[in-house]
Tab-separated table of C-alpha atoms in Angstrom:
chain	number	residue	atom	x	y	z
Y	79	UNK	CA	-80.829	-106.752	-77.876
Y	80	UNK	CA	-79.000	-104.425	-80.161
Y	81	UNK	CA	-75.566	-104.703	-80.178
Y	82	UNK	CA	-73.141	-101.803	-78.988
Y	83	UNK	CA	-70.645	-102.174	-81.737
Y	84	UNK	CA	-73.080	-101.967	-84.668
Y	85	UNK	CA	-74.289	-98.921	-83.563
Y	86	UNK	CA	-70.897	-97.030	-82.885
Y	87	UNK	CA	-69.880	-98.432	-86.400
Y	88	UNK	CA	-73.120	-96.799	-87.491
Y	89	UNK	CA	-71.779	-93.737	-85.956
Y	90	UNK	CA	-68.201	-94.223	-87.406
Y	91	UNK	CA	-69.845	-94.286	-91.261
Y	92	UNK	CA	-71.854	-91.457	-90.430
Y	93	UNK	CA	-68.889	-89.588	-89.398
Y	94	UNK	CA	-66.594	-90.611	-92.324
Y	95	UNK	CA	-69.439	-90.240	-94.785
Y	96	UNK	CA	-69.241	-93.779	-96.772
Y	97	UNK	CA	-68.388	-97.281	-95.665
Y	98	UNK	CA	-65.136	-97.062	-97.028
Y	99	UNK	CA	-63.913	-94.402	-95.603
Y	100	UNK	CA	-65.166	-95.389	-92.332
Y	101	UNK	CA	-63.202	-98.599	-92.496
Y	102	UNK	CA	-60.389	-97.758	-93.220
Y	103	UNK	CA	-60.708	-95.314	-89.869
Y	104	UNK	CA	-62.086	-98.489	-88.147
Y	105	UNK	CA	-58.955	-100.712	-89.659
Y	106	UNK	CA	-61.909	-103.185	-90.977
Y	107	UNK	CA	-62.873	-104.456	-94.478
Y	108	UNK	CA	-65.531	-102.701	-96.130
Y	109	UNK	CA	-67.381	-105.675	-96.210
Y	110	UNK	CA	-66.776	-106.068	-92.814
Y	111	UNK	CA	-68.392	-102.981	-92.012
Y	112	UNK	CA	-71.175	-103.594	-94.537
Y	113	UNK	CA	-72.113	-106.935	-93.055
Y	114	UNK	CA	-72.716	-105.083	-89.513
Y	115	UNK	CA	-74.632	-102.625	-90.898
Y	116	UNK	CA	-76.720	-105.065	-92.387
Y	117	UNK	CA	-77.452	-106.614	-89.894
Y	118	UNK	CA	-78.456	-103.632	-87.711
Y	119	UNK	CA	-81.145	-103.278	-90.188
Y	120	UNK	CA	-82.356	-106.491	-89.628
Y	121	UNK	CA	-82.121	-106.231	-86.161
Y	122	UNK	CA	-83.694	-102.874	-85.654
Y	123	UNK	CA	-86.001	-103.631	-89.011
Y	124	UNK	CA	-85.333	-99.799	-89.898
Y	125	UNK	CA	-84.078	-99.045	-93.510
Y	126	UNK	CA	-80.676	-97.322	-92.591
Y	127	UNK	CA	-79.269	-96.764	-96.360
Y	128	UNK	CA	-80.402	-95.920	-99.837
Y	129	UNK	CA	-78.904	-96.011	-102.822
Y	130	UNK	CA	-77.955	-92.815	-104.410
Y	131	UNK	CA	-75.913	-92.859	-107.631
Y	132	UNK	CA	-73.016	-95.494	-107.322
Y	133	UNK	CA	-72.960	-95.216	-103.364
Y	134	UNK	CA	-74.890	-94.869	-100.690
Y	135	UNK	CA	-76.901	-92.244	-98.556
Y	136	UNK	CA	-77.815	-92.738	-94.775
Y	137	UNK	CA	-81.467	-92.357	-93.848
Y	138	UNK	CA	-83.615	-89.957	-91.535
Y	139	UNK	CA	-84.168	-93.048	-89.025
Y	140	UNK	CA	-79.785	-94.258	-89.574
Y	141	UNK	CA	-79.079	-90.508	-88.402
Y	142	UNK	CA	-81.501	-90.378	-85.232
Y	143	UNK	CA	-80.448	-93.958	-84.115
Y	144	UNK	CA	-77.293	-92.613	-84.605
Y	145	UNK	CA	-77.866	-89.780	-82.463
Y	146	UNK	CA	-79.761	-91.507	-79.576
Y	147	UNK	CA	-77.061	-94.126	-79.143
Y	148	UNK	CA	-74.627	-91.622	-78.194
Y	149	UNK	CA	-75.605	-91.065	-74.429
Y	150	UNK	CA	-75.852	-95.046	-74.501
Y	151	UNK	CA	-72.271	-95.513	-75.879
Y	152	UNK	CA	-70.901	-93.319	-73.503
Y	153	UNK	CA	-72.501	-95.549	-70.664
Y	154	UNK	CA	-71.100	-98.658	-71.933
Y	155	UNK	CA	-67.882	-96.334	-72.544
Y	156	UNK	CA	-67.832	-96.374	-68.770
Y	157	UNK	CA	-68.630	-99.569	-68.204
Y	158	UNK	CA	-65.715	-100.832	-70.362
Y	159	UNK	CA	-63.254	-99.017	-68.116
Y	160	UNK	CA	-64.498	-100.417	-64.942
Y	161	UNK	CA	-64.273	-103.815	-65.811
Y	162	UNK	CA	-60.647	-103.127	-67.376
Y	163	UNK	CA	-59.939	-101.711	-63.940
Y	164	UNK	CA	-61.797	-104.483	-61.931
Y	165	UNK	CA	-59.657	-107.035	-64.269
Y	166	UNK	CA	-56.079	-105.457	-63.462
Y	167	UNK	CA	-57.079	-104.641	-59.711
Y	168	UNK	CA	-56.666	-100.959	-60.345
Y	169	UNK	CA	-60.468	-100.779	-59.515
Y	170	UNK	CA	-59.566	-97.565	-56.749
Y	171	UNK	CA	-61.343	-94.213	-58.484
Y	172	UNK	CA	-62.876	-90.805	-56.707
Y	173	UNK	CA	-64.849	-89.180	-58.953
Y	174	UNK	CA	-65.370	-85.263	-58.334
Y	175	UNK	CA	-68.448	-82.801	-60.346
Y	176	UNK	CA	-67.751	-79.241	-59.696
Y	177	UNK	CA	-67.823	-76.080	-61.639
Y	178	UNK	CA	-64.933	-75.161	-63.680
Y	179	UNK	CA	-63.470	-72.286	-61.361
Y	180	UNK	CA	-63.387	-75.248	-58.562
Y	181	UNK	CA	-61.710	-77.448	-60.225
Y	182	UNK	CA	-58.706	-75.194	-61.510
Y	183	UNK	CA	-58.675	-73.188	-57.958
Y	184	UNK	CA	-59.001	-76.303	-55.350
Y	185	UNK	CA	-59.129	-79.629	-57.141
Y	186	UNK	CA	-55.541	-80.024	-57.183
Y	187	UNK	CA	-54.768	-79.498	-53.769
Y	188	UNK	CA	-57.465	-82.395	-53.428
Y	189	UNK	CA	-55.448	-84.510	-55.644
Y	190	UNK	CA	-52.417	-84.213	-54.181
Y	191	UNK	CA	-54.056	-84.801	-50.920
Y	192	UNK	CA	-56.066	-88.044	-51.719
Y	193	UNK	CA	-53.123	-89.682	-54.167
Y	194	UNK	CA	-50.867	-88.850	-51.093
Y	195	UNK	CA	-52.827	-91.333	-49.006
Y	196	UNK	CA	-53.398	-93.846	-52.070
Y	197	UNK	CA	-51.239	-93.492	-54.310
Y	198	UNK	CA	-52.931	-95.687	-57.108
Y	199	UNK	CA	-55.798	-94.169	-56.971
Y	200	UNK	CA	-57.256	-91.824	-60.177
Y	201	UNK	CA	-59.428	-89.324	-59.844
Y	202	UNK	CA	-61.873	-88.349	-62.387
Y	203	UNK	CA	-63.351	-84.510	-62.565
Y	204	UNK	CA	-66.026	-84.004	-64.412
Y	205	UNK	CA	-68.163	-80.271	-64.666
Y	206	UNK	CA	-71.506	-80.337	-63.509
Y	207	UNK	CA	-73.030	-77.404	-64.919
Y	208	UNK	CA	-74.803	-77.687	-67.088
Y	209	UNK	CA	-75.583	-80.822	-65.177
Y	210	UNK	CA	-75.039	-84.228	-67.411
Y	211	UNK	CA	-73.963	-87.851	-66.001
Y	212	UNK	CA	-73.397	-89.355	-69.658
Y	213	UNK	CA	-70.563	-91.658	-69.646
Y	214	UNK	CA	-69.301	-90.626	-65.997
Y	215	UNK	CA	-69.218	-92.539	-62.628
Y	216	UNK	CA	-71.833	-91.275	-59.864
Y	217	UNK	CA	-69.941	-88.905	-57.868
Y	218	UNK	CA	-68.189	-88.977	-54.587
Y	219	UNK	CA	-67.786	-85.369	-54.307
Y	220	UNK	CA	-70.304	-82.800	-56.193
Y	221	UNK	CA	-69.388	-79.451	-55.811
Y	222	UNK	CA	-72.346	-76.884	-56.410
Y	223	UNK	CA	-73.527	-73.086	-55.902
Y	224	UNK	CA	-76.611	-72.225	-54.245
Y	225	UNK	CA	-78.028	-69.139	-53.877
Y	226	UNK	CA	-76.761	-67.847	-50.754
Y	227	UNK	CA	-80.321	-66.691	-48.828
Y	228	UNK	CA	-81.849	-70.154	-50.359
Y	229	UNK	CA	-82.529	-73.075	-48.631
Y	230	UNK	CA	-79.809	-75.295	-48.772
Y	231	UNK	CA	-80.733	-78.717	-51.384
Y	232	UNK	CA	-79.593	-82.057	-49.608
Y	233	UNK	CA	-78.773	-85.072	-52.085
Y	234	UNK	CA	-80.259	-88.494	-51.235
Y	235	UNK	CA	-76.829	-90.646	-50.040
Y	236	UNK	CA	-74.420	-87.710	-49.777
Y	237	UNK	CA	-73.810	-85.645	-46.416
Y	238	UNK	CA	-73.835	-81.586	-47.303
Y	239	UNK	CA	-70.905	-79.781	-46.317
Y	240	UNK	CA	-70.993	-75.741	-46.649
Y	241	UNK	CA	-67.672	-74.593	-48.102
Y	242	UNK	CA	-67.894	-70.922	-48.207
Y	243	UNK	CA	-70.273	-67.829	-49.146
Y	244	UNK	CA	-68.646	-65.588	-51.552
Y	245	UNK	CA	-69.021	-62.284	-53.561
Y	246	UNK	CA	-69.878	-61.471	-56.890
Y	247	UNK	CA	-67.930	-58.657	-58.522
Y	248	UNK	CA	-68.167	-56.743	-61.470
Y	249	UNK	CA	-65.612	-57.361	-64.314
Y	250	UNK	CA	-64.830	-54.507	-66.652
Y	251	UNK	CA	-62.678	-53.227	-69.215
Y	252	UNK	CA	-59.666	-51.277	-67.790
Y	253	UNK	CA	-60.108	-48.325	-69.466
Y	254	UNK	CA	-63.847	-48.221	-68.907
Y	255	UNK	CA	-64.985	-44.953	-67.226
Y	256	UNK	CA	-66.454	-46.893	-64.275
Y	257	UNK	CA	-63.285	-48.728	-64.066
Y	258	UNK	CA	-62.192	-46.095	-61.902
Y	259	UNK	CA	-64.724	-46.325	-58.755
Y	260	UNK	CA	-63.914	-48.272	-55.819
Y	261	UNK	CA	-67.269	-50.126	-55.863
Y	262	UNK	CA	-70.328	-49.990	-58.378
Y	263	UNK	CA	-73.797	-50.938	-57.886
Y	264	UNK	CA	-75.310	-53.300	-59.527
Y	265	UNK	CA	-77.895	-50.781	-61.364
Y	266	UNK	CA	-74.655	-49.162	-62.719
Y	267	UNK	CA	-74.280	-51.742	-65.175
Y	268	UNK	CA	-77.711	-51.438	-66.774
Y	269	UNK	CA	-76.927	-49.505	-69.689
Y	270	UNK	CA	-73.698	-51.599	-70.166
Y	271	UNK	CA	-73.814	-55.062	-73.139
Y	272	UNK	CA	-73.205	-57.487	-71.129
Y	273	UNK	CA	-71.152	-60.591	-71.524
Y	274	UNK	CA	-73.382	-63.558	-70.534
Y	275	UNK	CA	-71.337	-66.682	-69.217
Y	276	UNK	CA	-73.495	-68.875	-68.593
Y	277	UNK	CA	-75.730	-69.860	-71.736
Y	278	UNK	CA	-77.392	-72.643	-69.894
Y	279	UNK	CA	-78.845	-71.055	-67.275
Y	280	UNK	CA	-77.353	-72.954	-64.281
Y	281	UNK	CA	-76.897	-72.100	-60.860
Y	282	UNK	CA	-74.599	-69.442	-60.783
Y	283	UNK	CA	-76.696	-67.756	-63.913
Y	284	UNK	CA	-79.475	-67.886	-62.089
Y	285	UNK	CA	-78.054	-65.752	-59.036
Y	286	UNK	CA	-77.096	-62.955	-61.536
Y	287	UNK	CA	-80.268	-62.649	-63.024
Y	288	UNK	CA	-81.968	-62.843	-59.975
Y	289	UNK	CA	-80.288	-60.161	-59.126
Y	290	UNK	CA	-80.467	-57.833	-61.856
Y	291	UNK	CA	-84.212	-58.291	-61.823
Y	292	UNK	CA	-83.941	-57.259	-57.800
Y	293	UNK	CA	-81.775	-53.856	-59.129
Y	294	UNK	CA	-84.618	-53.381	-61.274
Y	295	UNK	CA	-83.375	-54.302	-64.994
Y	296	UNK	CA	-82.699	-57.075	-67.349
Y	297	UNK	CA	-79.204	-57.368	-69.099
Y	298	UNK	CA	-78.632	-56.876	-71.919
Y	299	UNK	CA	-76.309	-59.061	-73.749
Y	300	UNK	CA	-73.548	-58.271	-76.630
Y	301	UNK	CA	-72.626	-62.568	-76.195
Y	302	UNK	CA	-73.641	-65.420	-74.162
Y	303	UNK	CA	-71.071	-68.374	-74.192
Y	304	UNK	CA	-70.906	-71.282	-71.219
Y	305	UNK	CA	-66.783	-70.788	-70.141
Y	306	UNK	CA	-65.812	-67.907	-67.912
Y	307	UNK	CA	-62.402	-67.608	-68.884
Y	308	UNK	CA	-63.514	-66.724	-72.652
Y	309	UNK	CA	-65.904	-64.060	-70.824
Y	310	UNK	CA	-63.109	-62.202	-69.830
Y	311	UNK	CA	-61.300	-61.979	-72.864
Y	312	UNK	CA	-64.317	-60.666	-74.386
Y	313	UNK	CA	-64.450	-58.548	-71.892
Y	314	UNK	CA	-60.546	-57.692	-72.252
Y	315	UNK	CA	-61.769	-57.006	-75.978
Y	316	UNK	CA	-63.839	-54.130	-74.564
Y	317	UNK	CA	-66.867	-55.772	-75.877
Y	318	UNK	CA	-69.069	-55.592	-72.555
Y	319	UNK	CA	-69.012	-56.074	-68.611
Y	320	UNK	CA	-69.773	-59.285	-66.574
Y	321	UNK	CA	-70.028	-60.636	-63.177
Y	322	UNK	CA	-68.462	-63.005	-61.552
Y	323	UNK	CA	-67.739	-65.098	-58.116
Y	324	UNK	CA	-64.510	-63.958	-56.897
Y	325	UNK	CA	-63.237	-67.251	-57.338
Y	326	UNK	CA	-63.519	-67.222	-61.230
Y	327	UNK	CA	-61.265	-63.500	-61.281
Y	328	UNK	CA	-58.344	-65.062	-58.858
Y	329	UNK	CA	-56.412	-64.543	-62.315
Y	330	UNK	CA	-57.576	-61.677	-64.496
Y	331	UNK	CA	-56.057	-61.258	-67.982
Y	332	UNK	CA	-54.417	-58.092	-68.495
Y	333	UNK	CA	-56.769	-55.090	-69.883
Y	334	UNK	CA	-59.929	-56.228	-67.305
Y	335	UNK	CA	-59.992	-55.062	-63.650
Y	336	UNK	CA	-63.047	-55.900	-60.611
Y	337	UNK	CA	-64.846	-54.156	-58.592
Y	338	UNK	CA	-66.841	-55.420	-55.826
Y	339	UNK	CA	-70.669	-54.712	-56.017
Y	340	UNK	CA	-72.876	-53.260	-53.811
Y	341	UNK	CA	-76.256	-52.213	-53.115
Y	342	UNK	CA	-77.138	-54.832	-53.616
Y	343	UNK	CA	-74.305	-56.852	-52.662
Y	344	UNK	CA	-74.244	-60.122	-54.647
Y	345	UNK	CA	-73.344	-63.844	-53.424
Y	346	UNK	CA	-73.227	-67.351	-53.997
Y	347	UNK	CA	-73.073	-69.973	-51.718
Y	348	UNK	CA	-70.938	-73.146	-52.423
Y	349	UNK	CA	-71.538	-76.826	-50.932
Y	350	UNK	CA	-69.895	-79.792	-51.515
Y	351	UNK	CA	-72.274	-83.359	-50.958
Y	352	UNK	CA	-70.251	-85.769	-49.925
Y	353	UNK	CA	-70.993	-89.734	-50.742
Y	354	UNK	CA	-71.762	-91.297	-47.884
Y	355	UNK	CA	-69.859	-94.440	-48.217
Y	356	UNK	CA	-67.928	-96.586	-45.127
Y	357	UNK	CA	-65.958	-98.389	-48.106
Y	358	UNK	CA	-64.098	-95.475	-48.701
Y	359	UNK	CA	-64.689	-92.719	-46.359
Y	360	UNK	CA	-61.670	-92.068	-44.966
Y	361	UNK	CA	-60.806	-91.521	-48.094
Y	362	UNK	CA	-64.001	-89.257	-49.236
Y	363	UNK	CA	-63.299	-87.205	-45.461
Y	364	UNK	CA	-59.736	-86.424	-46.725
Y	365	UNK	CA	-61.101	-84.748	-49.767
Y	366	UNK	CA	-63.595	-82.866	-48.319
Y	367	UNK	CA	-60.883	-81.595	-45.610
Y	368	UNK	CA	-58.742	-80.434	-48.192
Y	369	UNK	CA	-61.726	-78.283	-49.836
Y	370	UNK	CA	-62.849	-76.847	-46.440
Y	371	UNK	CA	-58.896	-75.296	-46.289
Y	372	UNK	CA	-58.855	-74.728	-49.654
Y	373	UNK	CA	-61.996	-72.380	-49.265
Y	374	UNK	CA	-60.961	-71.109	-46.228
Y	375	UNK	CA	-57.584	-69.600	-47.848
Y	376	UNK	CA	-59.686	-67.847	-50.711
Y	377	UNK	CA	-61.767	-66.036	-48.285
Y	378	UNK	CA	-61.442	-62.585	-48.056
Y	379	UNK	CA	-59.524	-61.047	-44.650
């Protein structure tokens, strides 16, 4: 069985560029760190390092096992940290995946709420789009958007709660000429660059385009990045247009105004699965309370 160290040494020389330099990162000897990576050769039987002048150069196969070990070091990251917790009896965690306008707008009113009634407890937030469990606990809470005519997706161990059903609305420069109408529709946006925030084509991505495909067009896109907030200083910038849920323009930067859309209207609908655990559900129950009222305050009159 290979040995988790080796390989995030292996990672650590990679990194620094010679053994050297990785150990004196590491705080080992060189030949400390030369006698592990020795014997991850053996072990694997790869060829990790050549020789190249007076030093050393890292191989095609040291780089990909470098690479794929990653995703496993993360994993045993996690592991670490529960048996650290398990050994000082501070073992008492909710883990939350949402999107990132979630967790800045209700998360921490959930906090609050849960560490209220526990007050050891820690609560780790991770974002779930785009969607990747490396290196984090299974979640008790998973926030998520769903298209909001779809048929709602149910999660094998979790209980689906509907939080809300929301608008999109157009996001545009201030001193754009549409700026000034009280609504657009979404076909008067066609002709606009748009600012693409969502590169990986999750949920919320998907809505949009569906959309825009419904209106009858495709966008077209001056930038795509994968963080909202950075959307709308491009689109302070005057560099294009964007939509968003109204949850994600709750704080616009100055320069950038919304208007709601229309014709077709635009919206998203957001669940929360809930792990269905007795251990802890009191505890799970209080959380998804708090995002119930927390959605409920963000709706529109």
């Amino acid at each position: 069985m290979l040995n988790p160290q080796r390989l995030a040494i292996l990672r650590a020389v990679l990194a620094a560029g010679s053994i050297n330099r990785a150990a004196r990162n590491l705080g080992y000897s060189p030949a400390t760190i030369s006698q592990h990576m020795t014997t991850l050769a053996r072990e694997t039987g790869l060829v990790l390092f050549e020789k190249q002048g007076r030093g050393i150069s890292p191989t095609d196969a040291a780089r990909h096992l470098a690479d794929q070990a990653q995703s496993l070091l993360a994993d045993f990251g996690r592991l670490e940290r529960v048996v650290a917790d398990l050994r000082g009896g501070q073992a008492q965690h909710l883990a939350i995946a949402c999107f990132a306008s979630a967790a800045e707008r209700w998360i921490p009113e959930v906090v609050r709420t849960v560490r209220r009634h526990q007050p050891n407890l820690t609560v780790e937030i991770s974002l779930n789009e785009p969607v990747d469990g490396r290196g984090r606990r299974r979640p008790d809470l998973d926030i998520r958007t769903e298209p909001a005519g779809g048929a709602g997706v149910h999660l094998d161990g979790y209980r689906r709660h509907e939080l809300t059903v929301e608008e999109l609305v157009a996001v545009l420069p201030a001193a754009h000429p549409l700026a000034e109408a009280p609504e657009l529709a979404l076909r008067d946006l066609e002709a606009e660059p748009w600012i693409d925030h969502d590169i990986y084509d999750s949920p919320i991505g998907q809505i949009i385009v569906t959309a825009c495909r419904a209106a009858g067009f495709t966008p077209r896109h001056a930038a795509r990045l994968d963080d909202h907030r950075a959307a709308l200083r491009l689109v302070a910038a005057g560099v294009g247009v964007t939509v968003l849920p109204r949850l994600a323009v709750a704080e616009l930067p100055g320069g950038v105004v919304a208007r709601p859309l229309v014709r077709p209207a635009v919206l998203r609908r957001v669940v929360v699965h809930a792990r269905q655990d007795r251990r802890r559900g009191d505890l799970i129950a209080r959380a998804v309370a708090q995002l119930r009222a927390g959605a409920r305050e963000r709706e529109p009159a």
